[in-house]
Amino acid sequence: MVPLSYYLILSAILFTLGVAGFLFKRNIVTIFMSVELMLNAVNLTFVALSYSLRQLDGQIIVFFVMVIAAAEAAVGLAIIITVFRNRESLNVDRIDLMKL
Amino acid sequence: MLSEYFSAVDFLVLKPVILLTLFGVGVMLTDLLLEERHRYLSAVTALVGLGFAGVQMWMIQSQMRQAEVNELEAFRGAVRLDHFGIFFFWIFLISSAIAILLAIRYLEIEQEHHGEYYALILFATVGMILLAIGTDLITLFVSLELMVISVYILTGFLRRDRRSNEAALKYLLLGAFSTGILAYGMSLLYGLSNSTNLEEIAFAISQRPAGDPVVLLAVITVATGLFFKVGAVPFHQWLPDAYEGAPTSITAFMSVGPKAAAFAFLLRMFMLPLGPAREQWLPLLIGVAVATMTLGNLAAVSQSNVKRLLAYSAISHVGYILLGLVSGNDTGLKGIAIYLLVYAFMNMGAFAVVVAMRRRDLIGDEIDDMAGLMYKSPTAAVLMMIFLLSLAGIPPTAGFLGKYFIFLSLIESQHFTLAVIAVLYVAVALYYYFRIVAVMFMREPVDWELPTLAPGIRIALGVTAAMTLIIGLYPEPFIQIVSRTVLP
Amino acid sequence: MYQLLFFVFAGAAVGFAINLLLQRHPIHSALSLIGVMASLASLYLMLGAEFIAAAQIIVYAGAIMVLFVFVIMLLNAGEEERTQRSRFAKYLGLPLILLLVTSMAAVIYRQVPQDAMVRFGDFPGRTADIGRRLFLNYLLPFEVVSIVILVAIIGTVVLARKDSETEGPGKAVVSEK
């Protein structure tokens, strides 16, 4: 037996780690993976809440979030490929043709 | 038959969306069969699809009027087709149609004329429509992603252009990030209310004590996600780059259709589930609105690229629209609706002119490229001037109407300082809009390349210019339509 | 016993996630992410979400992450270089993150009722119930999601296909600047 809040705090930790990865990492693919980590944390929240609210809706939302994440990942990786094709570098600091 | 799963109302409400989806798939099929020089027929197919969807919606509207029904709920509460949704439907239809018209010659010049462009616009429109009529977290989330993923692809459509790649990348990364934050906020809303339906969430939040920290956390995360989508400060980082790098016809589309859809989503979220928590988000909203107006207007002053200038101007307009939400009264909501309607026409018109400037060897999106446009093509120059005047909010153009209602609503709700600040920024905006006008009319042309006024672009310019003037000169019927939209 | 399992998997998840941030080569980060997903799948099983746990492994770890690994290998991305990191990130980054996580955790801990427990058994429903609810209440999003997948397929083909005329970085077009 484990308090519900433990699950929710775990997901908050994972979410924050994802945010940190997004803000501080330099490689585009890793940045994108941090976003996937964030979405995983959200999924955990939904499943845990689904348990505590005794409903299946949370799990169904997780299903949808997974599909959307897959679609986004596919398109995102395709865009990363086009960037790389024209540029040969995956460092986000080098990608700044358009400045303020 | 399948009456337990799918009823007649569901089908009726969904007809326009089904048509658009079918035509989207159809466009891809016709594109397979057509040769390069007949590609514009794919565009025509897409436009026909939009036409059919419009006719369907018209029929639904007349059926609703006959049955004296104000809203149709479908799919067990997942969507609600009310005047709000119908109003936005028409904005989306117009913006998608113009985006298609602008693209035909433009994509030919860019040598990326593929039918998938038109299909993606139709699918994005499906997402936008469902976003405007959704009343359930899951439906809204999925529709939002449908729209946004289509636009990511469209932003990066010019595969060989580095700016387009970069624009798509930045838009996608920041968009995915904001989706993650929004999803976390939605999980909190779900936890608070045991439901994904917006009405039930609103009820659950109203039962919570004031100043409840979980509600506050939910408000902050959901609001952050939404502000990212509309491009409010400080979550606007993706906007100038995405607007500058995307194909210009897509920039036109992005700045109007998806933006209006994101606002519809934002309005529904702030009015319905987050409504009871108004005291908690009002200061946040005011801060964001002022910051957005400030940054948008000040940054636009120093831009040399027209698309980037229009991007920052778009940010500033987001600030004005958010002010309508700050006042929160009927006039404010009316102002937002009218603003978005008018904005659709004037912004797309301005971008249409920029699209026309693209010729074989010249990108044409720097302000200097528009030098002496008056002498090369007086029509284009005069139309651009009308659009710029409207963006600045000068009567008798339509742009004045939107700002007028927003400022009026601020005064009605006693936010006098905000009204003053907003008016001051209008003065600042005059400077950068008039800079373009001055360059067009008073400088010598650099070269004698005429702008490409292809038939699609002509139609687009005609429609947008006409509506900008008509709404400005004869606003009564439009104000009436908008009033019906807003009264829930 | 349940507590032990929870802490094992939770610790593994957090450990893998931190490793994702600390690794320099993206392939190691990808493998760490797969570790996170596997730990989460176990936690889903402990929460009684068998279908979601299976979907997590099959779809997330088995398809999405494989896609990531493919692309990392394809692009042959090297290690992350030490680029000029702003002072902001170096000094303010860690404290801000800790602040964010502790405030979120505090809010959650205070607000969730103390007696809300998770135990093995007593699960909200079976996979069949998920199916029923999905097609009764959530039919519309289900159909829309199929359009999303179609759009994703179109997108990947349009963006990433090899163009016969133009290939390679030499032929890139830089529009201005």
Short mmCIF file of C-alpha atoms in Angstrom, two decimals, chain B:
data_model
loop_
_atom_site.label_atom_id
_atom_site.label_comp_id
_atom_site.label_asym_id
_atom_site.label_seq_id
_atom_site.Cartn_x
_atom_site.Cartn_y
_atom_site.Cartn_z
CA MET B 1 -28.74 0.18 -36.09
CA LEU B 2 -25.72 1.59 -34.35
CA SER B 3 -28.06 3.78 -32.43
CA GLU B 4 -26.35 3.08 -29.19
CA TYR B 5 -23.06 4.45 -30.47
CA PHE B 6 -23.94 6.95 -33.11
CA SER B 7 -27.13 8.97 -33.41
CA ALA B 8 -28.67 11.21 -36.05
CA VAL B 9 -27.60 14.38 -34.28
CA ASP B 10 -24.03 13.17 -34.19
CA PHE B 11 -24.08 12.63 -37.92
CA LEU B 12 -25.69 15.98 -38.63
CA VAL B 13 -23.20 17.96 -36.60
CA LEU B 14 -20.34 16.07 -38.12
CA LYS B 15 -21.31 16.42 -41.77
CA PRO B 16 -19.11 19.41 -42.63
CA VAL B 17 -16.16 17.74 -40.95
CA ILE B 18 -16.74 14.46 -42.76
CA LEU B 19 -16.93 16.28 -46.07
CA LEU B 20 -13.68 18.08 -45.45
CA THR B 21 -11.93 14.85 -44.51
CA LEU B 22 -13.20 13.07 -47.59
CA PHE B 23 -12.12 15.91 -49.80
CA GLY B 24 -8.74 15.96 -48.12
CA VAL B 25 -8.21 12.35 -49.03
CA GLY B 26 -9.70 13.02 -52.45
CA VAL B 27 -7.23 15.82 -53.13
CA MET B 28 -4.37 13.45 -52.50
CA LEU B 29 -5.85 10.98 -54.94
CA THR B 30 -6.38 13.56 -57.66
CA ASP B 31 -2.88 14.80 -57.10
CA LEU B 32 -1.57 11.35 -57.98
CA LEU B 33 -3.33 11.43 -61.31
CA LEU B 34 -2.48 14.94 -62.39
CA GLU B 35 0.59 16.15 -64.16
CA GLU B 36 2.64 19.04 -62.96
CA ARG B 37 0.93 21.71 -64.99
CA HIS B 38 -2.57 20.70 -63.99
CA ARG B 39 -1.78 20.72 -60.30
CA TYR B 40 -4.01 23.70 -59.74
CA LEU B 41 -6.93 21.31 -60.13
CA SER B 42 -6.01 19.85 -56.75
CA ALA B 43 -6.46 23.32 -55.36
CA VAL B 44 -9.81 23.57 -57.08
CA THR B 45 -10.88 20.25 -55.59
CA ALA B 46 -9.93 21.50 -52.16
CA LEU B 47 -11.90 24.69 -52.69
CA VAL B 48 -14.89 22.67 -53.83
CA GLY B 49 -14.59 20.68 -50.62
CA LEU B 50 -14.62 23.86 -48.59
CA GLY B 51 -17.63 24.98 -50.57
CA PHE B 52 -19.52 21.79 -49.83
CA ALA B 53 -18.71 22.05 -46.15
CA GLY B 54 -19.95 25.62 -46.16
CA VAL B 55 -23.19 24.63 -47.84
CA GLN B 56 -23.69 21.85 -45.27
CA MET B 57 -23.18 24.26 -42.41
CA TRP B 58 -25.62 26.68 -44.00
CA MET B 59 -28.20 23.92 -44.15
CA ILE B 60 -27.54 22.97 -40.54
CA GLN B 61 -27.94 26.58 -39.54
CA SER B 62 -31.28 26.91 -41.30
CA GLN B 63 -32.45 23.64 -39.74
CA MET B 64 -31.48 24.95 -36.34
CA ARG B 65 -33.30 28.18 -36.95
CA GLN B 66 -36.44 26.36 -38.04
CA ALA B 67 -36.43 24.10 -35.02
CA GLU B 68 -35.68 27.18 -32.87
CA VAL B 69 -32.73 25.37 -31.39
CA ASN B 70 -29.73 27.37 -30.30
CA GLU B 71 -27.24 24.65 -29.89
CA LEU B 72 -26.78 21.03 -30.77
CA GLU B 73 -24.99 18.71 -28.44
CA ALA B 74 -23.51 15.62 -29.93
CA PHE B 75 -21.37 12.61 -29.11
CA ARG B 76 -22.57 12.47 -25.54
CA GLY B 77 -21.42 15.93 -24.68
CA ALA B 78 -18.11 15.89 -26.50
CA VAL B 79 -19.07 18.66 -28.90
CA ARG B 80 -21.57 21.45 -28.82
CA LEU B 81 -22.46 23.23 -32.03
CA ASP B 82 -23.58 26.68 -30.87
CA HIS B 83 -23.38 30.14 -32.39
CA PHE B 84 -19.88 30.51 -31.04
CA GLY B 85 -18.74 27.45 -32.96
CA ILE B 86 -20.60 28.39 -36.12
CA PHE B 87 -19.09 31.86 -36.14
CA PHE B 88 -15.60 30.44 -35.88
CA PHE B 89 -16.42 27.84 -38.53
CA TRP B 90 -16.96 30.59 -41.06
CA ILE B 91 -13.73 32.34 -40.10
CA PHE B 92 -11.86 29.06 -40.60
CA LEU B 93 -13.53 28.40 -43.92
CA ILE B 94 -12.56 31.80 -45.26
CA SER B 95 -8.98 31.62 -44.04
CA SER B 96 -8.49 28.14 -45.49
CA ALA B 97 -9.99 29.16 -48.82
CA ILE B 98 -7.69 32.16 -49.08
CA ALA B 99 -4.69 30.08 -48.02
CA ILE B 100 -5.44 27.72 -50.88
CA LEU B 101 -5.92 30.53 -53.39
CA LEU B 102 -2.66 32.19 -52.45
CA ALA B 103 -0.69 29.01 -52.72
CA ILE B 104 -1.19 28.03 -56.31
CA ARG B 105 1.25 30.32 -58.09
CA TYR B 106 3.41 30.68 -55.00
CA LEU B 107 4.15 26.98 -54.73
CA GLU B 108 4.80 26.78 -58.44
CA ILE B 109 7.50 29.41 -58.09
CA GLU B 110 8.94 27.65 -55.08
CA GLN B 111 8.90 24.38 -57.04
CA GLU B 112 7.18 22.58 -54.24
CA HIS B 113 3.74 22.32 -55.73
CA HIS B 114 2.32 19.20 -54.19
CA GLY B 115 -1.28 18.31 -53.59
CA GLU B 116 -0.50 17.34 -50.02
CA TYR B 117 -0.46 21.05 -49.24
CA TYR B 118 -4.15 21.36 -49.96
CA ALA B 119 -4.98 18.13 -48.18
CA LEU B 120 -3.12 19.29 -45.09
CA ILE B 121 -4.99 22.59 -45.10
CA LEU B 122 -8.27 20.71 -45.19
CA PHE B 123 -7.22 18.44 -42.34
CA ALA B 124 -6.03 21.41 -40.34
CA THR B 125 -9.45 22.97 -40.91
CA VAL B 126 -11.09 19.82 -39.54
CA GLY B 127 -8.99 20.17 -36.41
CA MET B 128 -9.87 23.84 -36.11
CA ILE B 129 -13.60 23.27 -36.44
CA LEU B 130 -13.61 20.55 -33.80
CA LEU B 131 -11.49 22.75 -31.56
CA ALA B 132 -14.11 25.47 -31.75
CA ILE B 133 -17.06 23.20 -31.01
CA GLY B 134 -15.43 20.81 -28.53
CA THR B 135 -16.59 20.74 -24.94
CA ASP B 136 -14.57 17.84 -23.67
CA LEU B 137 -10.89 17.79 -22.76
CA ILE B 138 -10.01 14.81 -24.89
CA THR B 139 -11.82 16.05 -27.99
CA LEU B 140 -10.18 19.44 -27.60
CA PHE B 141 -6.74 17.95 -27.07
CA VAL B 142 -6.93 15.66 -30.08
CA SER B 143 -8.37 18.37 -32.35
CA LEU B 144 -5.72 20.82 -31.23
CA GLU B 145 -3.02 18.36 -32.11
CA LEU B 146 -4.59 17.60 -35.47
CA MET B 147 -4.52 21.25 -36.37
CA VAL B 148 -1.10 21.90 -35.00
CA ILE B 149 0.63 18.88 -36.52
CA SER B 150 -0.80 19.76 -39.93
CA VAL B 151 0.59 23.26 -39.56
CA TYR B 152 4.03 22.03 -38.48
CA ILE B 153 4.25 20.09 -41.73
CA LEU B 154 3.00 23.03 -43.77
CA THR B 155 5.51 25.34 -42.10
CA GLY B 156 8.35 23.10 -43.20
CA PHE B 157 6.87 22.50 -46.62
CA LEU B 158 9.69 24.21 -48.53
CA ARG B 159 12.04 21.37 -47.84
CA ARG B 160 15.10 22.83 -49.45
CA ASP B 161 14.80 26.19 -47.79
CA ARG B 162 16.78 26.40 -44.58
CA ARG B 163 14.56 29.05 -43.09
CA SER B 164 11.53 26.88 -43.63
CA ASN B 165 13.22 23.91 -41.93
CA GLU B 166 14.23 26.06 -39.01
CA ALA B 167 10.80 27.60 -38.71
CA ALA B 168 9.13 24.20 -38.60
CA LEU B 169 11.65 22.93 -36.08
CA LYS B 170 11.24 25.81 -33.67
CA TYR B 171 7.48 25.76 -34.00
CA LEU B 172 7.35 22.02 -33.42
CA LEU B 173 9.69 21.94 -30.44
CA LEU B 174 8.00 24.78 -28.62
CA GLY B 175 4.60 23.48 -29.66
CA ALA B 176 5.33 20.02 -28.30
CA PHE B 177 6.65 21.55 -25.09
CA SER B 178 3.48 23.58 -24.62
CA THR B 179 1.36 20.53 -25.41
CA GLY B 180 3.14 18.74 -22.58
CA ILE B 181 2.42 21.56 -20.16
CA LEU B 182 -1.19 21.80 -21.30
CA ALA B 183 -1.61 18.04 -20.89
CA TYR B 184 -0.30 18.26 -17.33
CA GLY B 185 -2.80 21.02 -16.62
CA MET B 186 -5.56 18.87 -18.06
CA SER B 187 -4.55 16.01 -15.78
CA LEU B 188 -4.97 18.33 -12.81
CA LEU B 189 -8.38 19.42 -14.07
CA TYR B 190 -9.35 15.78 -14.44
CA GLY B 191 -8.19 15.03 -10.92
CA LEU B 192 -10.14 17.95 -9.51
CA SER B 193 -13.40 17.09 -11.16
CA ASN B 194 -13.50 13.40 -11.94
CA SER B 195 -14.56 14.25 -15.47
CA THR B 196 -13.29 15.47 -18.80
CA ASN B 197 -16.35 17.51 -19.65
CA LEU B 198 -15.81 21.26 -19.44
CA GLU B 199 -19.12 22.00 -17.72
CA GLU B 200 -18.51 19.42 -15.02
CA ILE B 201 -15.00 20.71 -14.47
CA ALA B 202 -16.38 24.22 -14.10
CA PHE B 203 -18.81 22.99 -11.48
CA ALA B 204 -16.11 21.12 -9.56
CA ILE B 205 -13.82 24.12 -9.50
CA SER B 206 -16.58 26.39 -8.29
CA GLN B 207 -17.01 24.07 -5.32
CA ARG B 208 -13.39 24.45 -4.32
CA PRO B 209 -12.33 26.97 -1.70
CA ALA B 210 -10.99 30.23 -3.01
CA GLY B 211 -7.23 30.28 -3.35
CA ASP B 212 -6.97 26.53 -3.57
CA PRO B 213 -3.36 25.83 -4.55
CA VAL B 214 -4.18 22.87 -6.78
CA VAL B 215 -6.63 25.01 -8.72
CA LEU B 216 -3.95 27.66 -8.97
CA LEU B 217 -1.45 25.11 -10.30
CA ALA B 218 -4.01 23.85 -12.79
CA VAL B 219 -4.79 27.40 -13.90
CA ILE B 220 -1.13 28.25 -14.34
CA THR B 221 -0.28 25.15 -16.36
CA VAL B 222 -3.35 25.28 -18.59
CA ALA B 223 -2.98 29.02 -19.12
CA THR B 224 0.71 28.60 -19.97
CA GLY B 225 -0.10 25.97 -22.55
CA LEU B 226 -2.81 28.14 -24.09
CA PHE B 227 -0.66 31.26 -24.13
CA PHE B 228 2.01 29.37 -26.03
CA LYS B 229 -0.51 28.43 -28.68
CA VAL B 230 -1.72 31.96 -29.31
CA GLY B 231 1.75 33.45 -29.04
CA ALA B 232 1.42 35.63 -25.98
CA VAL B 233 4.49 36.91 -24.20
CA PRO B 234 6.64 35.38 -22.74
CA PHE B 235 5.70 32.33 -24.75
CA HIS B 236 5.93 33.99 -28.13
CA GLN B 237 9.48 32.89 -28.94
CA TRP B 238 8.48 30.59 -31.77
CA LEU B 239 6.25 33.06 -33.55
CA PRO B 240 8.57 35.46 -35.37
CA ASP B 241 10.80 32.65 -36.64
CA ALA B 242 7.89 30.44 -37.64
CA TYR B 243 6.17 33.29 -39.46
CA GLU B 244 9.31 34.44 -41.20
CA GLY B 245 10.48 31.03 -42.36
CA ALA B 246 7.23 29.42 -43.36
CA PRO B 247 5.98 29.68 -46.93
CA THR B 248 4.19 33.02 -47.04
CA SER B 249 0.81 31.52 -47.88
CA ILE B 250 1.15 29.38 -44.76
CA THR B 251 2.18 32.38 -42.68
CA ALA B 252 -1.03 34.01 -43.84
CA PHE B 253 -2.97 30.90 -42.88
CA MET B 254 -1.21 30.46 -39.53
CA SER B 255 -1.74 34.02 -38.48
CA VAL B 256 -5.48 33.79 -38.98
CA GLY B 257 -7.07 30.33 -38.95
CA PRO B 258 -5.09 28.42 -36.33
CA LYS B 259 -4.76 31.58 -34.28
CA ALA B 260 -8.52 32.07 -34.24
CA ALA B 261 -8.94 28.39 -33.37
CA ALA B 262 -6.44 28.69 -30.54
CA PHE B 263 -8.38 31.72 -29.29
CA ALA B 264 -11.65 29.83 -29.48
CA PHE B 265 -10.04 27.14 -27.37
CA LEU B 266 -8.62 29.70 -24.97
CA LEU B 267 -11.97 31.44 -24.64
CA ARG B 268 -13.81 28.22 -23.95
CA MET B 269 -11.27 27.18 -21.35
CA PHE B 270 -11.19 30.53 -19.59
CA MET B 271 -14.94 31.02 -19.66
CA LEU B 272 -16.01 27.50 -18.79
CA PRO B 273 -13.78 25.37 -16.59
CA LEU B 274 -11.45 28.14 -15.40
CA GLY B 275 -14.28 30.63 -15.12
CA PRO B 276 -14.94 30.15 -11.41
CA ALA B 277 -11.27 30.76 -10.69
CA ARG B 278 -11.36 34.20 -12.30
CA GLU B 279 -9.72 36.05 -9.41
CA GLN B 280 -6.78 33.72 -9.62
CA TRP B 281 -6.01 34.23 -13.28
CA LEU B 282 -7.04 37.82 -13.80
CA PRO B 283 -3.79 39.42 -12.61
CA LEU B 284 -1.82 36.88 -14.62
CA LEU B 285 -3.87 37.68 -17.70
CA ILE B 286 -3.45 41.41 -17.31
CA GLY B 287 0.30 41.05 -16.98
CA VAL B 288 0.49 38.82 -20.03
CA ALA B 289 -1.74 41.12 -22.11
CA VAL B 290 0.32 44.20 -21.31
CA ALA B 291 3.61 42.40 -21.88
CA THR B 292 2.33 41.05 -25.19
CA MET B 293 1.20 44.44 -26.47
CA THR B 294 4.45 46.01 -25.35
CA LEU B 295 6.80 43.52 -26.89
CA GLY B 296 4.80 43.12 -30.06
CA ASN B 297 4.63 46.82 -30.78
CA LEU B 298 8.14 47.75 -29.74
CA ALA B 299 9.83 44.88 -31.56
CA ALA B 300 7.92 45.59 -34.76
CA VAL B 301 9.43 49.05 -34.92
CA SER B 302 12.91 47.81 -35.73
CA GLN B 303 12.11 45.08 -38.23
CA SER B 304 13.33 45.15 -41.79
CA ASN B 305 11.58 42.02 -42.96
CA VAL B 306 7.89 42.39 -43.74
CA LYS B 307 6.93 38.91 -42.61
CA ARG B 308 8.74 39.38 -39.32
CA LEU B 309 7.16 42.78 -38.85
CA LEU B 310 3.74 41.32 -39.46
CA ALA B 311 4.62 38.54 -37.02
CA TYR B 312 5.35 41.02 -34.24
CA SER B 313 2.28 42.97 -35.22
CA ALA B 314 0.34 39.72 -34.86
CA ILE B 315 1.75 39.39 -31.35
CA SER B 316 0.60 42.89 -30.53
CA HIS B 317 -2.88 42.07 -31.78
CA VAL B 318 -2.94 39.05 -29.50
CA GLY B 319 -2.34 41.50 -26.66
CA TYR B 320 -5.34 43.59 -27.64
CA ILE B 321 -7.56 40.55 -27.93
CA LEU B 322 -6.50 39.34 -24.49
CA LEU B 323 -7.59 42.70 -23.12
CA GLY B 324 -11.08 41.84 -24.27
CA LEU B 325 -10.91 38.80 -22.05
CA VAL B 326 -9.63 40.91 -19.17
CA SER B 327 -12.77 42.98 -19.16
CA GLY B 328 -14.79 39.82 -19.54
CA ASN B 329 -18.09 41.54 -20.14
CA ASP B 330 -20.31 41.09 -23.16
CA THR B 331 -18.75 44.01 -25.01
CA GLY B 332 -15.35 42.49 -24.46
CA LEU B 333 -16.36 39.15 -25.90
CA LYS B 334 -18.12 40.87 -28.78
CA GLY B 335 -14.93 42.81 -29.35
CA ILE B 336 -12.85 39.65 -29.44
CA ALA B 337 -15.19 38.03 -31.95
CA ILE B 338 -15.32 41.05 -34.23
CA TYR B 339 -11.58 41.54 -33.89
CA LEU B 340 -10.87 37.98 -35.00
CA LEU B 341 -13.28 38.28 -37.93
CA VAL B 342 -11.84 41.53 -39.14
CA TYR B 343 -8.30 40.40 -38.45
CA ALA B 344 -8.83 37.39 -40.71
CA PHE B 345 -9.44 39.63 -43.68
CA MET B 346 -6.95 42.37 -43.13
CA ASN B 347 -4.07 40.15 -42.13
CA MET B 348 -4.58 37.72 -44.97
CA GLY B 349 -4.83 40.64 -47.33
CA ALA B 350 -1.51 42.04 -46.18
CA PHE B 351 0.14 38.65 -46.55
CA ALA B 352 -1.48 38.21 -49.95
CA VAL B 353 0.43 41.25 -51.12
CA VAL B 354 3.65 39.79 -49.72
CA VAL B 355 2.91 36.53 -51.56
CA ALA B 356 2.47 38.51 -54.74
CA MET B 357 5.92 39.98 -54.28
CA ARG B 358 7.53 36.56 -54.69
CA ARG B 359 8.98 36.23 -58.14
CA ARG B 360 11.34 33.74 -59.68
CA ASP B 361 14.55 35.31 -58.41
CA LEU B 362 13.36 37.49 -55.64
CA ILE B 363 11.97 36.41 -52.31
CA GLY B 364 10.38 39.75 -51.81
CA ASP B 365 9.78 39.76 -48.10
CA GLU B 366 12.06 42.60 -47.12
CA ILE B 367 10.57 46.06 -46.70
CA ASP B 368 13.09 47.42 -49.18
CA ASP B 369 11.69 45.09 -51.80
CA MET B 370 8.46 47.02 -51.65
CA ALA B 371 10.11 50.32 -52.51
CA GLY B 372 8.23 52.28 -55.10
CA LEU B 373 5.47 49.71 -55.38
CA MET B 374 3.17 52.59 -56.20
CA TYR B 375 4.87 53.06 -59.52
CA LYS B 376 5.12 49.40 -60.41
CA SER B 377 1.68 48.23 -59.44
CA PRO B 378 -0.61 50.88 -58.00
CA THR B 379 -3.32 48.33 -57.22
CA ALA B 380 -1.08 46.29 -54.98
CA ALA B 381 0.24 49.38 -53.24
CA VAL B 382 -3.18 50.86 -52.58
CA LEU B 383 -4.58 47.56 -51.32
CA MET B 384 -1.59 47.12 -49.04
CA MET B 385 -2.20 50.57 -47.71
CA ILE B 386 -5.81 49.70 -46.94
CA PHE B 387 -4.74 46.58 -45.09
CA LEU B 388 -2.06 48.41 -43.13
CA LEU B 389 -4.48 51.17 -42.17
CA SER B 390 -6.91 48.53 -41.02
CA LEU B 391 -4.26 46.77 -38.97
CA ALA B 392 -3.44 50.07 -37.33
CA GLY B 393 -7.09 50.56 -36.54
CA ILE B 394 -7.90 53.68 -38.53
CA PRO B 395 -11.52 54.32 -39.39
CA PRO B 396 -13.29 53.79 -41.73
CA THR B 397 -11.48 50.51 -42.19
CA ALA B 398 -12.65 47.39 -40.41
CA GLY B 399 -9.71 47.28 -38.05
CA PHE B 400 -11.10 50.26 -36.18
CA LEU B 401 -14.20 48.29 -35.20
CA GLY B 402 -12.37 45.58 -33.33
CA LYS B 403 -10.23 47.97 -31.36
CA TYR B 404 -13.21 50.20 -30.64
CA PHE B 405 -15.15 47.43 -28.96
CA ILE B 406 -12.19 46.23 -26.95
CA PHE B 407 -11.40 49.70 -25.67
CA LEU B 408 -15.07 50.31 -24.92
CA SER B 409 -15.22 47.10 -22.92
CA LEU B 410 -12.16 48.11 -20.92
CA ILE B 411 -13.78 51.39 -20.03
CA GLU B 412 -17.02 49.67 -19.14
CA SER B 413 -15.21 47.39 -16.72
CA GLN B 414 -13.26 50.26 -15.17
CA HIS B 415 -9.85 49.25 -16.47
CA PHE B 416 -8.97 52.79 -17.43
CA THR B 417 -5.18 52.44 -17.22
CA LEU B 418 -5.24 49.50 -19.55
CA ALA B 419 -7.34 51.41 -22.03
CA VAL B 420 -4.89 54.28 -22.00
CA ILE B 421 -1.92 51.96 -22.48
CA ALA B 422 -3.65 50.24 -25.38
CA VAL B 423 -4.39 53.52 -27.12
CA LEU B 424 -0.80 54.66 -26.68
CA TYR B 425 0.40 51.50 -28.36
CA VAL B 426 -1.92 52.13 -31.27
CA ALA B 427 0.06 55.30 -31.81
CA VAL B 428 3.30 53.33 -31.77
CA ALA B 429 1.86 50.88 -34.26
CA LEU B 430 1.03 53.71 -36.63
CA TYR B 431 4.73 54.32 -36.99
CA TYR B 432 5.70 50.92 -38.27
CA TYR B 433 2.66 50.46 -40.45
CA PHE B 434 3.18 53.83 -42.04
CA ARG B 435 6.83 53.08 -42.61
CA ILE B 436 5.79 50.46 -45.10
CA VAL B 437 3.32 52.82 -46.72
CA ALA B 438 6.03 55.46 -47.01
CA VAL B 439 8.43 53.01 -48.61
CA MET B 440 5.80 51.97 -51.10
CA PHE B 441 4.71 55.43 -52.10
CA MET B 442 7.65 57.69 -51.66
CA ARG B 443 10.74 55.75 -52.64
CA GLU B 444 12.06 55.00 -56.07
CA PRO B 445 11.62 51.40 -57.16
CA VAL B 446 14.78 49.32 -56.96
CA ASP B 447 13.89 47.17 -59.94
CA TRP B 448 11.02 46.95 -62.35
CA GLU B 449 9.88 43.41 -61.55
CA LEU B 450 6.14 43.41 -61.33
CA PRO B 451 4.42 41.51 -58.59
CA THR B 452 2.82 38.21 -59.60
CA LEU B 453 -0.89 38.85 -59.65
CA ALA B 454 -2.00 35.34 -60.48
CA PRO B 455 -5.76 34.71 -60.60
CA GLY B 456 -5.79 33.05 -57.19
CA ILE B 457 -4.01 36.00 -55.66
CA ARG B 458 -6.33 38.43 -57.38
CA ILE B 459 -9.41 36.74 -55.97
CA ALA B 460 -7.86 36.64 -52.52
CA LEU B 461 -6.92 40.31 -52.65
CA GLY B 462 -10.34 41.25 -53.92
CA VAL B 463 -12.21 39.43 -51.23
CA THR B 464 -10.04 40.59 -48.37
CA ALA B 465 -9.93 44.20 -49.47
CA ALA B 466 -13.65 44.29 -50.10
CA MET B 467 -14.49 42.86 -46.71
CA THR B 468 -12.03 45.16 -44.97
CA LEU B 469 -13.80 48.14 -46.45
CA ILE B 470 -17.34 46.81 -46.22
CA ILE B 471 -17.10 45.86 -42.57
CA GLY B 472 -15.53 49.21 -41.84
CA LEU B 473 -18.11 51.27 -43.70
CA TYR B 474 -21.20 49.24 -42.92
CA PRO B 475 -20.63 47.44 -39.64
CA GLU B 476 -24.21 47.01 -38.42
CA PRO B 477 -25.02 43.56 -39.77
CA PHE B 478 -21.70 42.19 -38.61
CA ILE B 479 -22.14 43.57 -35.12
CA GLN B 480 -25.50 41.86 -34.98
CA ILE B 481 -24.08 38.54 -36.07
CA VAL B 482 -21.37 38.83 -33.44
CA SER B 483 -23.85 39.73 -30.71
CA ARG B 484 -25.72 36.53 -31.33
CA THR B 485 -22.45 34.63 -31.11
CA VAL B 486 -21.50 35.87 -27.74
CA LEU B 487 -24.68 35.66 -25.74
CA PRO B 488 -24.46 32.15 -24.37
#
